[in-house]
Structure formats: structure tokens, C-alpha cells
Coordinates of N, CA and C in Angstrom, one line a residue:
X1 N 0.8 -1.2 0.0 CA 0.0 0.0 0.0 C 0.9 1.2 0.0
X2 N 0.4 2.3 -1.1 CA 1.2 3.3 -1.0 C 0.9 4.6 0.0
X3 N 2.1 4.4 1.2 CA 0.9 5.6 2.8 C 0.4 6.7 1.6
X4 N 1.3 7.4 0.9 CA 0.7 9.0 0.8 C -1.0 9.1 0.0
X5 N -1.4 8.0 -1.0 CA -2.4 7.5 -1.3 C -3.5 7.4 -0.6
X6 N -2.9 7.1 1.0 CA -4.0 7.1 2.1 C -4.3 8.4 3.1
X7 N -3.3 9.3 3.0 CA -2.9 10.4 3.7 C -4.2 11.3 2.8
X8 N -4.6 12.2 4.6 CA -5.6 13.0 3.5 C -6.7 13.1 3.4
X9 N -7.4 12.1 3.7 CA -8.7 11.6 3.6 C -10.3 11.7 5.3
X10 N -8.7 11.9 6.2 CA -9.5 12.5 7.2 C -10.0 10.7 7.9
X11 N -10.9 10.8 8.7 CA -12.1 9.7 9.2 C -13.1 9.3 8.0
X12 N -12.9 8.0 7.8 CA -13.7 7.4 6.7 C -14.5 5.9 7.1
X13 N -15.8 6.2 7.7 CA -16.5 5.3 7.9 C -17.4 4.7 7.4
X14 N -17.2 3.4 7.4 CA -18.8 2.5 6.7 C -19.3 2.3 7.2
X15 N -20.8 1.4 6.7 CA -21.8 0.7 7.1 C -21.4 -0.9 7.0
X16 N -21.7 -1.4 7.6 CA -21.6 -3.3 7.4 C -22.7 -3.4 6.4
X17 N -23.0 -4.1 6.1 CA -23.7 -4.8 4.9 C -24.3 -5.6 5.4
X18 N -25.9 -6.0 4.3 CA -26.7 -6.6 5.5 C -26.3 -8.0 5.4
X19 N -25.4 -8.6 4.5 CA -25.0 -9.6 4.5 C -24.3 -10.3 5.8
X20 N -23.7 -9.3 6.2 CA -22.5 -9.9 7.5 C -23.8 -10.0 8.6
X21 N -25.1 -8.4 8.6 CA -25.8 -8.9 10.0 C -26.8 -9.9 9.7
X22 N -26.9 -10.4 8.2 CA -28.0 -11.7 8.5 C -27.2 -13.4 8.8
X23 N -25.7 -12.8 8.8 CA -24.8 -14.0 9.3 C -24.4 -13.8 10.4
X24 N -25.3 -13.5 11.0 CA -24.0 -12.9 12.1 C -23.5 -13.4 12.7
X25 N -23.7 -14.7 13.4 CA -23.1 -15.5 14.1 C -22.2 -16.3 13.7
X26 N -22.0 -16.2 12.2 CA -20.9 -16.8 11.5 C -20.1 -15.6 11.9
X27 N -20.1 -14.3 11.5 CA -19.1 -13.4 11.2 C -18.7 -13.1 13.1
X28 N -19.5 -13.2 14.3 CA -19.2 -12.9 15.1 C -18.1 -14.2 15.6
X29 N -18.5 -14.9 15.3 CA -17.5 -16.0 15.5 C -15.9 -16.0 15.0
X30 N -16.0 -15.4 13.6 CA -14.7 -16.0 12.7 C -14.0 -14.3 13.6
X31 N -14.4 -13.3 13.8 CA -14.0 -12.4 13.8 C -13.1 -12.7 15.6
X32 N -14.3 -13.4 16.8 CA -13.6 -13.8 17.8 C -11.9 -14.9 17.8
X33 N -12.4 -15.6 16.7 CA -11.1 -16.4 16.4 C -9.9 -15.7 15.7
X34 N -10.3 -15.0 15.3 CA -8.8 -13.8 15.1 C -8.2 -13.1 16.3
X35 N -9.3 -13.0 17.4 CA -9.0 -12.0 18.3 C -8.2 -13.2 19.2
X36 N -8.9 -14.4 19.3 CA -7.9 -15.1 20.1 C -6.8 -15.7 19.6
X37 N -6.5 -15.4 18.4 CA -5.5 -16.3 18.0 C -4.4 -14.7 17.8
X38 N -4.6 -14.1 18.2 CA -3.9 -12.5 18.4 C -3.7 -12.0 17.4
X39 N -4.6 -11.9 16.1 CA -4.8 -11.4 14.7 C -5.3 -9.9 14.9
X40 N -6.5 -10.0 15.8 CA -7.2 -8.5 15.8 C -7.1 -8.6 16.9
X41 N -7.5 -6.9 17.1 CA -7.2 -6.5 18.8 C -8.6 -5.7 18.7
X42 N -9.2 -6.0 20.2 CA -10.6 -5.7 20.4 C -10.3 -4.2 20.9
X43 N -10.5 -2.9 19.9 CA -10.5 -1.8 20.8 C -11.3 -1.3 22.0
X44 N -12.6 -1.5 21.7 CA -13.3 -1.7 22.6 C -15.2 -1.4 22.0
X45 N -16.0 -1.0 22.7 CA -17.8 -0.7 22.7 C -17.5 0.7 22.1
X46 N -18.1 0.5 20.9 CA -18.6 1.7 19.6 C -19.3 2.6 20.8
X47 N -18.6 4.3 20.4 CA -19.3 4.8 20.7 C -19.2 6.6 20.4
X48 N -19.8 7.6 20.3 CA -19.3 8.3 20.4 C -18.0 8.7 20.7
X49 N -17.9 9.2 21.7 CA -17.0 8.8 22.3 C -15.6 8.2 22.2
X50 N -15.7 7.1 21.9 CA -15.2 6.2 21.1 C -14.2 7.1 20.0
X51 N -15.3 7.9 18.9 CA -15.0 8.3 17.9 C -14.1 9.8 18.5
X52 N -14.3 10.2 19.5 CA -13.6 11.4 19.3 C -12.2 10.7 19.5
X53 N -12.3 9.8 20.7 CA -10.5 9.3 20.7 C -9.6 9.3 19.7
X54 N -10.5 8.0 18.8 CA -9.9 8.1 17.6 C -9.6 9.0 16.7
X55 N -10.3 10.2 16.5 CA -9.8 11.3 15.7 C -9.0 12.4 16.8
X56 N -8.7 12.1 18.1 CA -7.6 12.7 18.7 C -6.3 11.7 18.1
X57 N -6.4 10.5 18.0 CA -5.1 9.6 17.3 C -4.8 9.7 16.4
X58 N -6.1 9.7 15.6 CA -5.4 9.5 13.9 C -6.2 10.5 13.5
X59 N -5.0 11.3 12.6 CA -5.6 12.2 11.1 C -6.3 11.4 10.5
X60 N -5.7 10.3 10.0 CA -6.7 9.8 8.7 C -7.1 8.6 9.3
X61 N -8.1 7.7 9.5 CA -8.3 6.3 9.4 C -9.3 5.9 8.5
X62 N -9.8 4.2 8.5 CA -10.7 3.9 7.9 C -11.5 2.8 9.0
X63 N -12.9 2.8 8.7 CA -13.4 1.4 9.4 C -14.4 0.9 8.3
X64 N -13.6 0.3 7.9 CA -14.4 -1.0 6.3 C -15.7 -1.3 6.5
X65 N -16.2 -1.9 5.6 CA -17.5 -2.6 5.6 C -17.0 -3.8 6.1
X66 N -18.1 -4.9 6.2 CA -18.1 -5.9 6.7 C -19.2 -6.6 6.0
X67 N -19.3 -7.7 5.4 CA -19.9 -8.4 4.7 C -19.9 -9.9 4.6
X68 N -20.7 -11.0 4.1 CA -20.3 -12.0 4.6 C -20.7 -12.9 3.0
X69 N -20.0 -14.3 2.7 CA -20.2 -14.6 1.6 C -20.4 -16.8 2.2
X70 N -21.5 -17.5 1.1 CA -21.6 -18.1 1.9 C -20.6 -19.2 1.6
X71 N -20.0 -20.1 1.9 CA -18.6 -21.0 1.8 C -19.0 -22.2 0.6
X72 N -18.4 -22.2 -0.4 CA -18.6 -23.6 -0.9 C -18.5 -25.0 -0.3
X73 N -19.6 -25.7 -0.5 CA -19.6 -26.9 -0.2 C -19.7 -27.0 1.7
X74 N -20.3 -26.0 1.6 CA -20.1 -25.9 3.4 C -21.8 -25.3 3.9
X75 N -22.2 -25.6 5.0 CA -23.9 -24.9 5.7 C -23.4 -23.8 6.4
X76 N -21.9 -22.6 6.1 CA -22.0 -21.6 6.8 C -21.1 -20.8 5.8
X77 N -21.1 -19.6 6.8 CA -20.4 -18.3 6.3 C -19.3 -17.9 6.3
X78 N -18.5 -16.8 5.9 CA -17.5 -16.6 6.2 C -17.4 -14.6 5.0
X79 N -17.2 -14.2 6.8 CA -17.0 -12.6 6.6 C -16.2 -12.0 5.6
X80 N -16.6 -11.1 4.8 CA -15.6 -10.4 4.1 C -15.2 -9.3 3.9
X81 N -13.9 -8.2 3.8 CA -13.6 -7.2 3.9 C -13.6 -6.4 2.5
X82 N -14.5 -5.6 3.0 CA -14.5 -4.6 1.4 C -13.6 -3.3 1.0
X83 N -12.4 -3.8 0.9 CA -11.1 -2.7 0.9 C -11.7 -2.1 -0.4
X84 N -12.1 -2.4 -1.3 CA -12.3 -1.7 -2.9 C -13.2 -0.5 -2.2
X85 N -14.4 -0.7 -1.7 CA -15.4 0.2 -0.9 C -14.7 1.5 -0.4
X86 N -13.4 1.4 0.6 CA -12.8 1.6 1.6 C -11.8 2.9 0.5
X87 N -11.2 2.1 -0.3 CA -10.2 2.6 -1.3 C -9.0 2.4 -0.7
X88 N -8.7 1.3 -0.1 CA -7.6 0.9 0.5 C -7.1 0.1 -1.0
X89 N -7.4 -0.9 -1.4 CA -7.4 -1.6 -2.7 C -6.6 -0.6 -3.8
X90 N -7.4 0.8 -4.0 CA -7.2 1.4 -4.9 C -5.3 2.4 -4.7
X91 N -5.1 2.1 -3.2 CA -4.1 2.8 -3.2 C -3.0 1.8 -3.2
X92 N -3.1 0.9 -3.0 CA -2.0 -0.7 -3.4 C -1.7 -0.7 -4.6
X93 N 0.0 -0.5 -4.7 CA 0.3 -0.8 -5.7 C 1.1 -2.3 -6.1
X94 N 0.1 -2.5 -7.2 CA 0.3 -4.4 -7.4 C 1.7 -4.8 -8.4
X95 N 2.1 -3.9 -9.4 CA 3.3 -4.0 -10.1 C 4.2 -5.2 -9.8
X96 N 4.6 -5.1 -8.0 CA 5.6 -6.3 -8.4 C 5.2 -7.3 -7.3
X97 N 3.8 -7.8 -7.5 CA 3.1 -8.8 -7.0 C 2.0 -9.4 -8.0
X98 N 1.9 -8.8 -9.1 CA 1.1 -10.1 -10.1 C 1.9 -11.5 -10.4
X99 N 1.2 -12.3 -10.8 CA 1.8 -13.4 -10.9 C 0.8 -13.9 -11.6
X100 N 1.3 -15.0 -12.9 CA 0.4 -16.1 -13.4 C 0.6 -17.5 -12.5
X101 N -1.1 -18.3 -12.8 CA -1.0 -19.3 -12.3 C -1.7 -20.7 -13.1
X102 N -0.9 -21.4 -13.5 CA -1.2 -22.5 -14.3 C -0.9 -24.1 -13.7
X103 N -1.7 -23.6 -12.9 CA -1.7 -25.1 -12.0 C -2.4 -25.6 -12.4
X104 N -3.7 -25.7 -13.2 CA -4.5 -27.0 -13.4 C -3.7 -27.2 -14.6
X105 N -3.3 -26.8 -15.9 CA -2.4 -27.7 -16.7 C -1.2 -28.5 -15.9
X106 N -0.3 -28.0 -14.9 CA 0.7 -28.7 -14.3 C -0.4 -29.9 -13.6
X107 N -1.0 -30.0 -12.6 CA -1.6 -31.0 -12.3 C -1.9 -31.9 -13.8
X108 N -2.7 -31.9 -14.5 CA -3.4 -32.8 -15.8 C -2.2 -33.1 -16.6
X109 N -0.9 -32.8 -16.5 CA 0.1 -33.5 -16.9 C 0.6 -34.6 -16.2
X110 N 0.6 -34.6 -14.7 CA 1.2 -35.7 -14.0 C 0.1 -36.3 -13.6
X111 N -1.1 -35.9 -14.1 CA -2.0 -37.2 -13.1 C -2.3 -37.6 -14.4
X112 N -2.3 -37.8 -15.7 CA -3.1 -38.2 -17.2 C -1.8 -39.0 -17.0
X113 N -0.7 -38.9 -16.5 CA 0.8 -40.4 -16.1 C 0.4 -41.6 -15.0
X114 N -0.8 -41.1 -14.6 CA -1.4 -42.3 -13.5 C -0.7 -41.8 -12.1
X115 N -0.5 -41.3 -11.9 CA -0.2 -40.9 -10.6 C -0.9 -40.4 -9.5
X116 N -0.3 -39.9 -8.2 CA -0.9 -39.5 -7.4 C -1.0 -38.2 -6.6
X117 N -1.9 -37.7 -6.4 CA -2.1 -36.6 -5.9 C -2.5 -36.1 -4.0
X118 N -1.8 -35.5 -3.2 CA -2.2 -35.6 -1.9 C -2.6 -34.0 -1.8
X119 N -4.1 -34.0 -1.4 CA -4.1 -31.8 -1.3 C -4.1 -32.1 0.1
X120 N -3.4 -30.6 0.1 CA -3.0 -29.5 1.7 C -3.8 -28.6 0.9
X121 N -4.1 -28.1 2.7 CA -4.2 -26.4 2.3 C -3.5 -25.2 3.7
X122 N -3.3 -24.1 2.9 CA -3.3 -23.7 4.8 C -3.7 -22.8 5.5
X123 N -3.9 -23.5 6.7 CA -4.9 -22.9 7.0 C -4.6 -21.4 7.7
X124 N -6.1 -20.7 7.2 CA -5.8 -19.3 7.7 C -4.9 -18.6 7.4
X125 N -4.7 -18.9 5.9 CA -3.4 -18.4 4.7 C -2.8 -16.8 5.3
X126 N -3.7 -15.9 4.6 CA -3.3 -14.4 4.5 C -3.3 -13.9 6.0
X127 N -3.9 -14.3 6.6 CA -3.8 -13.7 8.3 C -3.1 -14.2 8.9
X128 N -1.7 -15.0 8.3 CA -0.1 -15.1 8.8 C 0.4 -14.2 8.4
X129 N 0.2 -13.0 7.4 CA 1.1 -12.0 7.2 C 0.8 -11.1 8.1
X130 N 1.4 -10.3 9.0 CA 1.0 -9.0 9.6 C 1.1 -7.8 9.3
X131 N 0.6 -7.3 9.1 CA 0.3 -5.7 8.7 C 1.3 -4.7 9.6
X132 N 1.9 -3.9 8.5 CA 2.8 -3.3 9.0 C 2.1 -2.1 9.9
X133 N 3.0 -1.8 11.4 CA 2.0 -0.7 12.2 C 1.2 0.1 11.1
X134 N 1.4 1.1 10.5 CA 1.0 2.7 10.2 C -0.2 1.9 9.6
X135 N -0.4 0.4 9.4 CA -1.5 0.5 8.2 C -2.7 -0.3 9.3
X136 N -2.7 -0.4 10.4 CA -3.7 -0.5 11.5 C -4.7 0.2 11.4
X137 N -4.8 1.8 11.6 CA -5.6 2.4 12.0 C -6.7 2.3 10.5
X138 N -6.2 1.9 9.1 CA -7.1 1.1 8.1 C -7.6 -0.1 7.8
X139 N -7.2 -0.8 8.8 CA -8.3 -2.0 9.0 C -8.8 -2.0 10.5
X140 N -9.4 -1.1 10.7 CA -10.8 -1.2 11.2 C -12.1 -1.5 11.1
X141 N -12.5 -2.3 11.7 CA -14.2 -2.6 11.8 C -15.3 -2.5 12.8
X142 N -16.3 -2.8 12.7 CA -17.0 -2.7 14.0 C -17.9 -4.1 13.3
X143 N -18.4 -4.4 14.7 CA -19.6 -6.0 14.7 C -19.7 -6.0 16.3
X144 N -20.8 -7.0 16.5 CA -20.9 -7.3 17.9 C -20.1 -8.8 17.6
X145 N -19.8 -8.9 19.1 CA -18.8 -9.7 19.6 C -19.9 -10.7 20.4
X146 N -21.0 -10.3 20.6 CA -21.8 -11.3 21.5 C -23.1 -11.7 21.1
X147 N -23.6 -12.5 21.5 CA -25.4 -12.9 20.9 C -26.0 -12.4 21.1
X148 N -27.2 -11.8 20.5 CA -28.2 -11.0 21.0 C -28.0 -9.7 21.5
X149 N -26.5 -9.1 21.5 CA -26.2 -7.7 21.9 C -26.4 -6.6 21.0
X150 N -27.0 -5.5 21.4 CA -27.4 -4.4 20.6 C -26.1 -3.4 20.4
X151 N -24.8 -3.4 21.1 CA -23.6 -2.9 21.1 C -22.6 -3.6 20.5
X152 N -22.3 -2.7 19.5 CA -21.3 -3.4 18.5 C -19.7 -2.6 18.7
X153 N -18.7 -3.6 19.1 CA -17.2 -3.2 19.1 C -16.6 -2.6 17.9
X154 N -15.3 -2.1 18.5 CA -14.6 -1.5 17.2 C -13.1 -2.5 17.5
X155 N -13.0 -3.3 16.3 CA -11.8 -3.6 16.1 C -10.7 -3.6 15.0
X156 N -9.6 -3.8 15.6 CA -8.4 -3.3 14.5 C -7.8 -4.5 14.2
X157 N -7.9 -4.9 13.1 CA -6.8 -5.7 12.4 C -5.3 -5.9 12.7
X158 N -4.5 -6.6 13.4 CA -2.7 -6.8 13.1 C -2.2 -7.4 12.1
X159 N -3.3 -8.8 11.4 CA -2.7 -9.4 10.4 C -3.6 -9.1 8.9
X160 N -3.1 -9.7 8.2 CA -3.9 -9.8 7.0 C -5.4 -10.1 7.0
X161 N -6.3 -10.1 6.2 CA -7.5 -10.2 6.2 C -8.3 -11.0 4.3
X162 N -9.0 -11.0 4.4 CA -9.4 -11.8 2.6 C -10.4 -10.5 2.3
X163 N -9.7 -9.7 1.2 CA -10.5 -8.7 1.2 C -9.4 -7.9 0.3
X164 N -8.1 -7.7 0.4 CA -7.4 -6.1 0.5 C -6.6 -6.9 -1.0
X165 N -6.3 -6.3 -2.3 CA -5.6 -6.4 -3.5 C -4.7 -6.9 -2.9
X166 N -3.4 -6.5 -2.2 CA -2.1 -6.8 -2.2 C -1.8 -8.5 -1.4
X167 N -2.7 -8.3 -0.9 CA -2.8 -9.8 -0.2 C -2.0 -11.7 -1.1
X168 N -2.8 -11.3 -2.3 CA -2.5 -12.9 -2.5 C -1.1 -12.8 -3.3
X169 N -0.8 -11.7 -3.7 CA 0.6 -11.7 -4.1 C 1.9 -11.3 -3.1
X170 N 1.4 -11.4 -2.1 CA 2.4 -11.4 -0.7 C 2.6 -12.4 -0.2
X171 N 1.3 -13.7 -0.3 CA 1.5 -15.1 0.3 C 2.2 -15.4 -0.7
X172 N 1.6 -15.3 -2.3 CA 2.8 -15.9 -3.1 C 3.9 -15.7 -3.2
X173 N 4.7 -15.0 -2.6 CA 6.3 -14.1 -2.7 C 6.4 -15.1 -1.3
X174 N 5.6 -14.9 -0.2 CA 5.9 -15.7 0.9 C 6.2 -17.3 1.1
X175 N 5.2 -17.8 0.7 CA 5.0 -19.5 0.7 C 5.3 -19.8 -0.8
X176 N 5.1 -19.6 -1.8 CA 5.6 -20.5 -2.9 C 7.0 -20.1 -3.1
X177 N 7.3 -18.7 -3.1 CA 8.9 -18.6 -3.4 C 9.9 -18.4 -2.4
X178 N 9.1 -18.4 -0.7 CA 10.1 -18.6 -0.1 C 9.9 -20.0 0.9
X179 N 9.0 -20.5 1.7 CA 8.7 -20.9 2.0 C 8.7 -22.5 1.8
X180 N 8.5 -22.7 0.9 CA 8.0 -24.1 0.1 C 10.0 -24.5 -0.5
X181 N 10.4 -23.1 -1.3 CA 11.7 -23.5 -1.7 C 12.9 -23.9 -0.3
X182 N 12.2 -23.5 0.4 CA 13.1 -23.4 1.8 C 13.1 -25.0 2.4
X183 N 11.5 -25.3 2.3 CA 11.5 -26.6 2.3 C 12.6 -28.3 1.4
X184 N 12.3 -27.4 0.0 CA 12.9 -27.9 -1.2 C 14.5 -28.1 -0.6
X185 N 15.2 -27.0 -0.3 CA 16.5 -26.8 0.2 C 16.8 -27.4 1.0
X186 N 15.9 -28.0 2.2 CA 16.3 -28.8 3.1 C 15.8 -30.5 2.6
X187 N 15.3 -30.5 1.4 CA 15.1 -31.9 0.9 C 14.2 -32.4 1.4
X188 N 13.3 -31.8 2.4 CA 12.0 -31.8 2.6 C 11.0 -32.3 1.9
X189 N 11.1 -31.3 0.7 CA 10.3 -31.7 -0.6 C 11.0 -32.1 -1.9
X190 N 11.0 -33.0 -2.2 CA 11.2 -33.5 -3.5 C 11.2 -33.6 -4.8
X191 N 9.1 -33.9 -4.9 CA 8.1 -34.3 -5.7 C 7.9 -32.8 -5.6
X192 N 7.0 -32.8 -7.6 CA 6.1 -31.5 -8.1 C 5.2 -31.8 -7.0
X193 N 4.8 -29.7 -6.4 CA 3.8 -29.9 -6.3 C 2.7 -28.4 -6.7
X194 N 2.4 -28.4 -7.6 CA 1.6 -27.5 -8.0 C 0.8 -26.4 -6.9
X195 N 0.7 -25.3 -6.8 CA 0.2 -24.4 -5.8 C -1.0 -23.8 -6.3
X196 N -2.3 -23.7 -6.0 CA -3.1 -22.4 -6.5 C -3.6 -22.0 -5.2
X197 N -3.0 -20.4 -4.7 CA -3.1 -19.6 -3.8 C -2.4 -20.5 -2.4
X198 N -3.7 -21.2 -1.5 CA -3.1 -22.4 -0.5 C -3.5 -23.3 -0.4
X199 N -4.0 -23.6 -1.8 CA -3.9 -25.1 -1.9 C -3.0 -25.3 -2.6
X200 N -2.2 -26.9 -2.1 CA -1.2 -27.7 -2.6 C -1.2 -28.8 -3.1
X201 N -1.0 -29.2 -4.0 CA -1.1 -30.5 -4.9 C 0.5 -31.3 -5.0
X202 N 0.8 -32.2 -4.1 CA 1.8 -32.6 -4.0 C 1.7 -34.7 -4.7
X203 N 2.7 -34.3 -5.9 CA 2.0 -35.2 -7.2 C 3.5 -36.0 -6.7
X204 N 3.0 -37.5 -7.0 CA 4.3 -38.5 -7.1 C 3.7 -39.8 -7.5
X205 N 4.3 -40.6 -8.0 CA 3.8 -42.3 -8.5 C 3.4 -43.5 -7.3
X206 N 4.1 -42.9 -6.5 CA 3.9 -43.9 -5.0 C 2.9 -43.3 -4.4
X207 N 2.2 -43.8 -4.1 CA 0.8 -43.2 -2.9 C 1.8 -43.1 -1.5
X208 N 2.1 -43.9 -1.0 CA 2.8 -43.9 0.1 C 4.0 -42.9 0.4
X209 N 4.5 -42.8 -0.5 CA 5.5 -41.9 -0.4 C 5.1 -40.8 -1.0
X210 N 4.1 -39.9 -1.4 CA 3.0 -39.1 -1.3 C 2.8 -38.4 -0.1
X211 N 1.8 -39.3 0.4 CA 1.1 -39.1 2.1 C 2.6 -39.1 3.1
X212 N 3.6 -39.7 3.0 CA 4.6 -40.0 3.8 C 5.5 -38.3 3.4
X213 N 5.5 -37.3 2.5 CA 6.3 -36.6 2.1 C 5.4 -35.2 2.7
X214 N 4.1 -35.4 2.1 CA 3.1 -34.2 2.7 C 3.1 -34.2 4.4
X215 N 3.1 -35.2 4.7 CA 3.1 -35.0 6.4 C 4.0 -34.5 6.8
X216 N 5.3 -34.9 6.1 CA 6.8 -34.1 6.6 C 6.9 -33.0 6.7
X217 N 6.5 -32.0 5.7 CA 6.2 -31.2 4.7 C 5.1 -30.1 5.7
X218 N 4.0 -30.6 6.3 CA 3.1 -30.4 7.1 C 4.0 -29.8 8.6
X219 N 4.2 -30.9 9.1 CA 5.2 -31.0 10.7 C 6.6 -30.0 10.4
X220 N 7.2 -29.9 8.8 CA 8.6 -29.0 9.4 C 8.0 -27.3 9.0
X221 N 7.0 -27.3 8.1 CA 6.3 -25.9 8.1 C 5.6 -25.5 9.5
X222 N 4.9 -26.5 10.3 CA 4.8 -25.9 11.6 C 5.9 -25.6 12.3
X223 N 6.7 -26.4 12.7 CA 8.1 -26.6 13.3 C 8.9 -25.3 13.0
X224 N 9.0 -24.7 12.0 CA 10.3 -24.0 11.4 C 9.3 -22.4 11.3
X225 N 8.3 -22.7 10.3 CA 7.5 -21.5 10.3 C 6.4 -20.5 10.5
X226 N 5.5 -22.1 11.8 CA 4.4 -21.8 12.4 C 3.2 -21.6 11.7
X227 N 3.5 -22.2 10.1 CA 2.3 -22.7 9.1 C 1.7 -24.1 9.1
X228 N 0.4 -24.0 10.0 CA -0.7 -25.1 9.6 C -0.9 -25.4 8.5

């Protein structure tokens, strides 16, 4: 994100979307599991009040929309951040984070050889990157944190979020070209394995030594990098 792009704009507040309050208990959920897994930090109960603090701290902030989209192949939800809304998106400069991705031809070459395929994914991809300080006071949100409560919190983002442009070209710079080769380097990994975003396709002729290479693979990315 480019700061001066963001500079300027003063207090910039949204609405949530009715999407996030007719899920709500999906979105109050996923949003508590960031806070305990120390992703977001609960500022505190929306309020006036509240708001003058904040414009005693910050010249400029933002507090995003909040929306919610429903999960493939799943009976629930999962919240989403509307940076484009925000114009957080619009001040990211993407230049040296695009990337092509041609993983389903790499897969349909080694598996049309009879081979075998083991997927990973990982979990809670982009909210391992942490957001650098100055860019906090732009991911802000508000939601209730509790059932049935009419008082909705204000919270700030530390790590990444599924929402903001710059995001999937920073996991890719992260996990496929450093991360995964890092593995490679230590002979870790071996066998092709095809990446789209965080899912992994880890292809070999042996089933056994497949499943026996992704577990490894699994256990030294916890171990070494603290990736599930």
C-alpha cells in the first residue's frame, strides 16, 4: 500500500452490509477467532466517544464494511472485507506482485501419467502476514462480539484479512517462493507440487511416499514457520 495514497482523507466510515448482519453469528464467530488467535485487537464498545478518541489519534483512518459470503460446499459463512469500498485496494500498488497461475495444466500432466495426488491447504493463509503498524488504523471494523447484543465493538486488524488487493501476491512471494523452496532446500520436498493460492497438490507415483512426504512437509512448516 502506498501511505501517501492514504494520507488526507481524514475519518472514513462504513456501514456493514446486510449480508454480514443476516450471518451474524458466522461473522461474530470468525472475527472472535482472530482475536484469540492474536490477529485482531478488540478496541473496545462503539461509541461516540469512542469516535472522538480516535480522531484525537489518527488524522486519517478507515473502518471498512463488513460483509459476509456463503462457503462452498459448506452450511456456513465466512466474513468479508471490502477494501475496494474503503479505497484501501485502490491505493495498493500491485506491479511487483502479479503473478500467473497455471496449475490445473501442471496437475493434468502428472496425473493423465497415472499418478498420485495428496491436497494441503493452509490454513488461515493471508492472516499469517502481519500488517505493518501505520497501516492498523485502516483495518478497522466494527460488529458485535456477543449474541443478542445491541452494542457493536470497534476492532483493529494486526494481520492480514481476505479482502485487500495486495494480499495474495504477498502469500505468493511468501509461501511459494520462499517458504515451500526453503523446504525444497532442506530436501523436505522433492516431488512436483503444483500451488493455487493455498492449496497444494503434492503429485508422485507412489501413494505412500505421497502421504509420507506431505506429512513431513506439514510438521517442518509448523516446526520451522508456524504454518498449519
Amino acid at each position: 500500500v502506498v501511505r501517501d495514497r492514504l494520507v488526507g482523507k481524514g475519518a472514513r466510515i462504513f456501514k456493514n452490509y446486510r449480508s454480514a448482519l443476516d450471518a451474524r453469528s458466522y461473522v461474530t464467530k470468525a472475527l472472535l477467532s482472530r482475536v484469540d488467535a492474536g490477529k485482531t485487537l478488540v478496541v473496545g464498545d462503539w461509541s461516540s466517544a469512542m469516535l472522538v478518541k480516535l480522531k484525537s489519534n489518527f488524522k486519517d483512518f478507515t473502518i471498512f464494511p463488513l460483509g459476509a459470503v456463503k462457503k462452498a460446499l459448506e452450511d456456513a459463512y465466512r466474513p468479508t472485507s471490502d477494501h475496494t469500498r474503503s479505497q484501501l485496494n485502490a491505493a495498493t500498488d500491485l506491479r511487483y506482485l502479479k503473478h500467473s497461475l497455471d496449475t490445473y495444466n501442471e496437475i493434468a500432466w502428472n496425473l493423465l501419467n497415472g499418478y498420485f495426488m495428496r491436497v494441503s491447504d493452509v490454513k488461515d493463509a493471508f492472516p499469517t502476514l502481519p500488517l505493518v503498524p501505520w497501516l492498523w488504523p485502516f483495518f478497522m471494523c466494527r460488529f458485535f462480539l456477543t449474541d443478542g447484543s445491541d452494542k457493536s465493538s470497534l476492532l483493529m486488524h494486526l494481520f492480514a484479512d481476505f479482502g485487500a488487493a495486495g494480499f495474495p501476491g504477498v502469500f505468493y512471494v511468501f509461501f511459494v517462493k520462499v517458504v515451500v523452496n526453503m523446504a525444497r532446500s532442506e530436501l523436505v520436498l522433492t516431488l512436483p507440487m503444483p500451488i493455487y493460492v493455498d492449496d497444494m497438490g503434492l503429485i508422485g507415483k507412489i501413494q505412500s511416499e505421497v502421504d509420507a512426504m506431505m506429512r513431513s512437509f506439514q510438521l517442518w512448516a509448523m516446526a520451522v514457520v508456524g504454518i498449519a
